[in-house]
Amino acid sequence: MGKPQSGLFVKLPLIEFCVVTVLLTMAGRFECNMYAPTKSRSRLREAISKTYTPLSGCRTNPETEVLVTTGANEGMLRVLMAFLNPGDELHAPLELVAPCRKYLDDYHMAEGVIQCVPLRPPAKADIAICSSTEWTINFVEVEQSITSRTKMIVTRHNPTGKVFSHEELRHISDICVRHNLLVLRDEVFQEWDFAYTIPEGGYFVLVNLAKVQVPREYRLPPYICERRRDILLAWFFIMELGVAAILASEFYSLEHACLGEKYLRLAVCQGDDILDLAKARLCGNDAAWMYRLVVGVDARQASIACF
């Protein structure tokens, strides 16, 4: 523990610390050698209640309204199993379904039905750099898609990193009030105990590749050439440039996947040396590389994981 790991989403070193000393200290404490309450220790629940009561504006009962889980997956599953009956609808107006595909199993275990209304890119997205704030959602479309079986709305969004405005959140809350819907908020980074500066950039970019064409002579495998355009581009990038990207269409339901076909997501949470290498590969100024590309010679072995 405490050592840098390769192949991770964020390739940054962890803080060195002495695990053995901590474990030995805990092992000698009586209260650490028994089963904890299933909903967590009362001191922790009381501390959570004390923290969230002023944030939410209402008293949070630590005995009946606070539950500590071992991670977001378990927490999501418990909420869904508690409130959804088979056939009830989990409404994802922000096209949540794919940003956290690991949660799909939770939805299926609860036998819920997922309804999606997509976040749509601005009209100028093919020709100009856009802010995530310019991606919009049609709230009329959201309301029209709600049925008598809709129980819950999930409020978050990937892959643009869009932060919804106060007015947009008010639209969502008004819809929830009118239809008596629960709101599931998966916002693990909502509160930080640090002074915070709102950034104008992030650790990833969503790149529009509408003008990028894979050469006709390029030999794509049969199981790739008939698939969506972003899959072709991602294959091309990783096999020829050695730079890996995430498919934007994977953040949409199958019905709306076409909205993401022009985009690939590239993360920049890597060291400068890796980013410089990725930049050099993406420039594509190597004439020898271009020759290999056209004639379809075997791909390069190395790759940069820029997930």
Tab-separated table of C-alpha atoms in Angstrom:
chain	number	residue	atom	x	y	z
A	1	MET	CA	0.000	0.000	0.000
A	2	GLY	CA	1.087	3.579	-0.536
A	3	LYS	CA	2.837	2.764	-3.831
A	4	PRO	CA	1.925	4.106	-7.310
A	5	GLN	CA	-0.133	1.634	-9.340
A	6	SER	CA	-0.080	1.338	-13.133
A	7	GLY	CA	-3.231	1.080	-15.232
A	8	LEU	CA	-5.401	3.085	-12.854
A	9	PHE	CA	-7.795	5.857	-13.860
A	10	VAL	CA	-5.675	8.393	-11.978
A	11	LYS	CA	-2.001	7.522	-12.125
A	12	LEU	CA	-0.786	9.499	-9.132
A	13	PRO	CA	1.250	8.280	-6.153
A	14	LEU	CA	-0.530	7.509	-2.891
A	15	ILE	CA	0.594	8.975	0.432
A	16	GLU	CA	3.062	6.786	2.278
A	17	PHE	CA	1.792	5.644	5.663
A	18	CYS	CA	2.487	2.873	8.143
A	19	VAL	CA	-0.360	0.381	7.865
A	20	VAL	CA	1.091	-2.163	10.276
A	21	THR	CA	1.303	0.277	13.190
A	22	VAL	CA	-2.298	1.399	12.689
A	23	LEU	CA	-3.604	-2.182	12.489
A	24	LEU	CA	-1.717	-3.273	15.591
A	25	THR	CA	-3.049	-0.278	17.530
A	26	MET	CA	-6.637	-1.058	16.492
A	27	ALA	CA	-6.260	-4.761	17.288
A	28	GLY	CA	-5.450	-3.905	20.894
A	29	ARG	CA	-8.686	-1.945	21.388
A	30	PHE	CA	-11.640	-3.905	22.726
A	31	GLU	CA	-14.270	-1.926	20.796
A	32	CYS	CA	-12.570	-2.846	17.512
A	33	ASN	CA	-12.910	-6.589	18.115
A	34	MET	CA	-16.659	-7.087	17.872
A	35	TYR	CA	-19.358	-6.806	15.232
A	36	ALA	CA	-20.475	-3.246	14.569
A	37	PRO	CA	-24.207	-2.398	14.314
A	38	THR	CA	-25.474	-3.173	10.802
A	39	LYS	CA	-26.415	0.463	10.210
A	40	SER	CA	-23.055	1.621	11.650
A	41	ARG	CA	-21.880	2.879	15.036
A	42	SER	CA	-24.122	5.415	16.709
A	43	ARG	CA	-21.281	7.939	17.109
A	44	LEU	CA	-20.705	7.949	13.354
A	45	ARG	CA	-24.411	8.279	12.543
A	46	GLU	CA	-24.754	11.124	15.034
A	47	ALA	CA	-21.769	12.893	13.468
A	48	ILE	CA	-23.310	12.481	10.002
A	49	SER	CA	-26.621	13.835	11.263
A	50	LYS	CA	-24.882	16.807	12.865
A	51	THR	CA	-23.063	17.532	9.586
A	52	TYR	CA	-26.000	17.194	7.198
A	53	THR	CA	-28.751	18.806	9.275
A	54	PRO	CA	-27.599	22.399	8.588
A	55	LEU	CA	-26.828	21.539	4.958
A	56	SER	CA	-30.278	20.115	4.244
A	57	GLY	CA	-32.195	22.616	6.340
A	58	CYS	CA	-34.048	19.945	8.304
A	59	ARG	CA	-33.258	17.713	11.242
A	60	THR	CA	-31.787	14.334	10.215
A	61	ASN	CA	-32.595	11.587	12.720
A	62	PRO	CA	-29.433	9.475	13.230
A	63	GLU	CA	-31.488	6.453	14.330
A	64	THR	CA	-34.018	6.334	11.498
A	65	GLU	CA	-32.642	8.456	8.651
A	66	VAL	CA	-28.919	7.687	8.484
A	67	LEU	CA	-27.439	4.478	7.079
A	68	VAL	CA	-23.735	3.903	6.443
A	69	THR	CA	-22.856	1.511	3.613
A	70	THR	CA	-19.634	0.007	2.302
A	71	GLY	CA	-19.464	2.117	-0.824
A	72	ALA	CA	-21.811	3.748	-3.333
A	73	ASN	CA	-22.791	0.477	-5.023
A	74	GLU	CA	-24.245	-0.943	-1.824
A	75	GLY	CA	-25.892	2.365	-0.982
A	76	MET	CA	-27.539	2.622	-4.409
A	77	LEU	CA	-28.751	-0.968	-4.241
A	78	ARG	CA	-30.270	-0.501	-0.788
A	79	VAL	CA	-32.159	2.606	-1.894
A	80	LEU	CA	-33.457	0.945	-5.051
A	81	MET	CA	-34.488	-2.260	-3.256
A	82	ALA	CA	-36.235	-0.223	-0.567
A	83	PHE	CA	-38.324	1.995	-2.826
A	84	LEU	CA	-38.807	0.223	-6.155
A	85	ASN	CA	-41.271	-2.569	-6.777
A	86	PRO	CA	-40.943	-4.761	-9.888
A	87	GLY	CA	-41.957	-2.684	-12.896
A	88	ASP	CA	-41.530	0.691	-11.173
A	89	GLU	CA	-39.612	3.239	-13.204
A	90	LEU	CA	-36.294	4.802	-12.298
A	91	HIS	CA	-36.244	7.993	-14.313
A	92	ALA	CA	-32.891	9.237	-15.559
A	93	PRO	CA	-33.612	12.574	-17.217
A	94	LEU	CA	-29.898	13.289	-17.267
A	95	GLU	CA	-29.140	10.077	-19.181
A	96	LEU	CA	-27.535	8.529	-16.110
A	97	VAL	CA	-27.891	4.990	-17.336
A	98	ALA	CA	-24.395	4.679	-18.681
A	99	PRO	CA	-22.219	7.062	-16.683
A	100	CYS	CA	-22.367	4.477	-13.974
A	101	ARG	CA	-22.965	1.230	-15.815
A	102	LYS	CA	-21.913	-0.572	-12.672
A	103	TYR	CA	-25.257	0.574	-11.230
A	104	LEU	CA	-27.231	-1.161	-13.988
A	105	ASP	CA	-27.059	-4.431	-12.081
A	106	ASP	CA	-28.581	-2.639	-9.089
A	107	TYR	CA	-31.496	-1.455	-11.243
A	108	HIS	CA	-32.010	-4.944	-12.621
A	109	MET	CA	-31.862	-6.580	-9.191
A	110	ALA	CA	-34.610	-4.219	-8.044
A	111	GLU	CA	-36.541	-5.162	-11.228
A	112	GLY	CA	-36.882	-1.484	-12.044
A	113	VAL	CA	-37.449	-0.037	-15.508
A	114	ILE	CA	-35.064	2.712	-16.621
A	115	GLN	CA	-36.476	5.667	-18.551
A	116	CYS	CA	-33.995	8.068	-20.148
A	117	VAL	CA	-34.194	11.562	-21.604
A	118	PRO	CA	-30.828	12.615	-23.037
A	119	LEU	CA	-28.715	15.671	-22.479
A	120	ARG	CA	-28.230	17.166	-25.942
A	121	PRO	CA	-25.149	18.935	-27.350
A	122	PRO	CA	-25.383	22.510	-28.667
A	123	ALA	CA	-25.893	23.081	-32.393
A	124	LYS	CA	-22.392	24.558	-32.776
A	125	ALA	CA	-20.676	21.544	-31.211
A	126	ASP	CA	-19.250	20.360	-34.557
A	127	ILE	CA	-17.461	23.625	-35.309
A	128	ALA	CA	-16.640	25.351	-32.015
A	129	ILE	CA	-15.377	24.681	-28.510
A	130	CYS	CA	-18.350	24.483	-26.152
A	131	SER	CA	-18.848	24.664	-22.425
A	132	SER	CA	-20.637	21.841	-20.632
A	133	THR	CA	-23.226	24.441	-19.600
A	134	GLU	CA	-24.319	24.600	-23.250
A	135	TRP	CA	-25.491	20.996	-23.196
A	136	THR	CA	-29.201	21.139	-22.446
A	137	ILE	CA	-32.115	18.981	-21.447
A	138	ASN	CA	-35.682	19.323	-22.697
A	139	PHE	CA	-37.818	19.467	-19.565
A	140	VAL	CA	-41.035	19.127	-21.561
A	141	GLU	CA	-39.632	15.849	-22.849
A	142	VAL	CA	-38.773	14.853	-19.283
A	143	GLU	CA	-42.279	15.485	-18.006
A	144	GLN	CA	-43.942	13.767	-20.951
A	145	SER	CA	-41.920	10.627	-20.342
A	146	ILE	CA	-43.079	10.278	-16.717
A	147	THR	CA	-45.781	7.665	-16.162
A	148	SER	CA	-47.853	6.429	-13.247
A	149	ARG	CA	-45.097	3.881	-12.515
A	150	THR	CA	-42.308	6.451	-12.204
A	151	LYS	CA	-41.034	6.448	-8.622
A	152	MET	CA	-37.627	8.083	-8.675
A	153	ILE	CA	-35.390	10.566	-10.508
A	154	VAL	CA	-31.608	10.411	-10.427
A	155	THR	CA	-29.833	13.781	-10.541
A	156	ARG	CA	-26.282	13.763	-11.843
A	157	HIS	CA	-24.551	13.656	-15.179
A	158	ASN	CA	-21.592	12.334	-17.106
A	159	PRO	CA	-19.614	12.492	-19.347
A	160	THR	CA	-19.591	16.266	-19.900
A	161	GLY	CA	-19.184	17.084	-16.218
A	162	LYS	CA	-22.059	19.523	-16.556
A	163	VAL	CA	-23.061	21.316	-13.378
A	164	PHE	CA	-26.743	22.136	-13.615
A	165	SER	CA	-27.809	25.692	-12.979
A	166	HIS	CA	-30.145	26.731	-10.184
A	167	GLU	CA	-32.906	27.216	-12.758
A	168	GLU	CA	-32.405	23.727	-14.207
A	169	LEU	CA	-32.449	22.158	-10.753
A	170	ARG	CA	-35.639	24.088	-9.975
A	171	HIS	CA	-37.244	22.558	-13.072
A	172	ILE	CA	-36.309	19.090	-11.838
A	173	SER	CA	-37.579	19.779	-8.313
A	174	ASP	CA	-40.870	21.170	-9.643
A	175	ILE	CA	-41.385	18.015	-11.699
A	176	CYS	CA	-40.664	15.862	-8.646
A	177	VAL	CA	-43.161	17.793	-6.516
A	178	ARG	CA	-45.890	17.626	-9.166
A	179	HIS	CA	-45.487	13.879	-9.621
A	180	ASN	CA	-44.557	12.972	-6.021
A	181	LEU	CA	-41.196	11.503	-7.030
A	182	LEU	CA	-38.198	10.563	-4.927
A	183	VAL	CA	-34.818	12.087	-5.795
A	184	LEU	CA	-31.710	9.915	-5.662
A	185	ARG	CA	-28.546	12.022	-5.458
A	186	ASP	CA	-25.233	10.257	-5.878
A	187	GLU	CA	-22.980	13.192	-4.985
A	188	VAL	CA	-20.006	11.870	-3.086
A	189	PHE	CA	-17.995	15.063	-3.606
A	190	GLN	CA	-20.780	17.459	-2.667
A	191	GLU	CA	-19.061	18.799	0.436
A	192	TRP	CA	-15.347	19.400	0.932
A	193	ASP	CA	-13.730	20.742	4.087
A	194	PHE	CA	-11.468	23.002	2.041
A	195	ALA	CA	-11.675	26.442	0.504
A	196	TYR	CA	-12.810	25.743	-3.035
A	197	THR	CA	-12.263	27.582	-6.296
A	198	ILE	CA	-14.742	26.812	-9.049
A	199	PRO	CA	-12.674	25.659	-12.049
A	200	GLU	CA	-13.189	26.552	-15.687
A	201	GLY	CA	-11.622	23.243	-16.690
A	202	GLY	CA	-11.546	19.682	-15.437
A	203	TYR	CA	-9.525	16.493	-15.560
A	204	PHE	CA	-11.060	15.338	-18.821
A	205	VAL	CA	-12.263	16.741	-22.124
A	206	LEU	CA	-15.088	15.602	-24.373
A	207	VAL	CA	-13.713	15.912	-27.904
A	208	ASN	CA	-15.887	16.320	-31.007
A	209	LEU	CA	-14.318	14.282	-33.817
A	210	ALA	CA	-16.948	14.892	-36.489
A	211	LYS	CA	-14.278	16.060	-38.954
A	212	VAL	CA	-11.869	13.183	-38.308
A	213	GLN	CA	-12.079	10.403	-40.876
A	214	VAL	CA	-10.469	6.969	-40.740
A	215	PRO	CA	-8.733	6.350	-44.119
A	216	ARG	CA	-10.678	4.048	-46.426
A	217	GLU	CA	-7.587	1.886	-46.857
A	218	TYR	CA	-7.362	1.253	-43.144
A	219	ARG	CA	-8.096	-2.365	-42.322
A	220	LEU	CA	-10.658	-2.599	-39.553
A	221	PRO	CA	-11.624	-6.001	-38.134
A	222	PRO	CA	-15.081	-7.194	-39.269
A	223	TYR	CA	-16.441	-6.969	-35.723
A	224	ILE	CA	-15.425	-3.283	-35.587
A	225	CYS	CA	-16.192	-1.894	-39.058
A	226	GLU	CA	-19.965	-2.382	-38.754
A	227	ARG	CA	-20.256	-0.661	-35.389
A	228	ARG	CA	-20.796	2.965	-34.355
A	229	ARG	CA	-18.442	5.643	-35.612
A	230	ASP	CA	-16.983	6.434	-32.190
A	231	ILE	CA	-16.042	2.765	-31.772
A	232	LEU	CA	-14.141	2.916	-35.070
A	233	LEU	CA	-12.333	6.061	-33.950
A	234	ALA	CA	-11.486	4.651	-30.521
A	235	TRP	CA	-10.067	1.505	-32.158
A	236	PHE	CA	-8.067	3.643	-34.592
A	237	PHE	CA	-6.673	5.818	-31.781
A	238	ILE	CA	-5.572	3.005	-29.519
A	239	MET	CA	-4.246	0.648	-32.184
A	240	GLU	CA	-2.370	3.223	-34.269
A	241	LEU	CA	-1.651	6.093	-31.879
A	242	GLY	CA	-1.496	4.163	-28.632
A	243	VAL	CA	-3.919	6.576	-26.949
A	244	ALA	CA	-7.034	5.158	-25.297
A	245	ALA	CA	-10.288	7.075	-24.933
A	246	ILE	CA	-13.778	6.454	-23.566
A	247	LEU	CA	-16.727	6.234	-25.944
A	248	ALA	CA	-19.198	9.040	-25.297
A	249	SER	CA	-22.020	6.904	-26.708
A	250	GLU	CA	-21.514	4.499	-23.799
A	251	PHE	CA	-22.871	7.208	-21.517
A	252	TYR	CA	-26.241	7.046	-23.271
A	253	SER	CA	-28.951	4.436	-23.467
A	254	LEU	CA	-29.077	2.452	-26.716
A	255	GLU	CA	-31.984	4.589	-27.892
A	256	HIS	CA	-29.927	7.786	-27.695
A	257	ALA	CA	-26.416	6.432	-28.355
A	258	CYS	CA	-26.313	8.254	-31.704
A	259	LEU	CA	-25.979	11.557	-29.797
A	260	GLY	CA	-22.549	10.508	-28.564
A	261	GLU	CA	-21.117	9.074	-31.791
A	262	LYS	CA	-19.120	12.213	-32.588
A	263	TYR	CA	-17.356	12.333	-29.229
A	264	LEU	CA	-14.527	10.642	-27.383
A	265	ARG	CA	-13.626	11.446	-23.795
A	266	LEU	CA	-9.962	11.906	-22.927
A	267	ALA	CA	-8.843	12.228	-19.325
A	268	VAL	CA	-5.818	14.268	-18.303
A	269	CYS	CA	-5.331	12.968	-14.759
A	270	GLN	CA	-1.833	11.745	-15.588
A	271	GLY	CA	1.688	13.004	-15.076
A	272	ASP	CA	3.191	15.574	-17.439
A	273	ASP	CA	5.439	12.941	-19.030
A	274	ILE	CA	2.445	10.815	-20.036
A	275	LEU	CA	0.501	13.846	-21.278
A	276	ASP	CA	3.472	15.039	-23.353
A	277	LEU	CA	3.761	11.590	-24.917
A	278	ALA	CA	0.035	11.518	-25.688
A	279	LYS	CA	0.283	14.973	-27.265
A	280	ALA	CA	3.179	13.863	-29.456
A	281	ARG	CA	1.281	10.805	-30.631
A	282	LEU	CA	-1.908	12.731	-31.360
A	283	CYS	CA	-0.064	15.291	-33.506
A	284	GLY	CA	0.420	12.656	-36.209
A	285	ASN	CA	3.321	14.376	-37.996
A	286	ASP	CA	5.335	11.201	-38.494
A	287	ALA	CA	5.373	10.404	-42.223
A	288	ALA	CA	6.449	6.829	-41.575
A	289	TRP	CA	3.496	6.366	-39.236
A	290	MET	CA	1.142	7.707	-41.921
A	291	TYR	CA	2.535	5.187	-44.405
A	292	ARG	CA	1.998	2.312	-42.001
A	293	LEU	CA	-1.519	3.602	-41.368
A	294	VAL	CA	-2.562	3.569	-45.032
A	295	VAL	CA	-1.134	0.155	-45.904
A	296	GLY	CA	-2.512	-1.415	-42.733
A	297	VAL	CA	0.665	-2.708	-41.113
A	298	ASP	CA	0.383	-4.209	-37.619
A	299	ALA	CA	-0.492	-1.736	-34.857
A	300	ARG	CA	1.935	-0.428	-32.278
A	301	GLN	CA	2.387	-2.402	-29.117
A	302	ALA	CA	2.453	0.430	-26.577
A	303	SER	CA	-0.587	2.341	-25.440
A	304	ILE	CA	-1.350	5.197	-23.079
A	305	ALA	CA	-4.350	4.698	-20.822
A	306	CYS	CA	-6.012	8.107	-20.870
A	307	PHE	CA	-9.333	6.953	-19.470
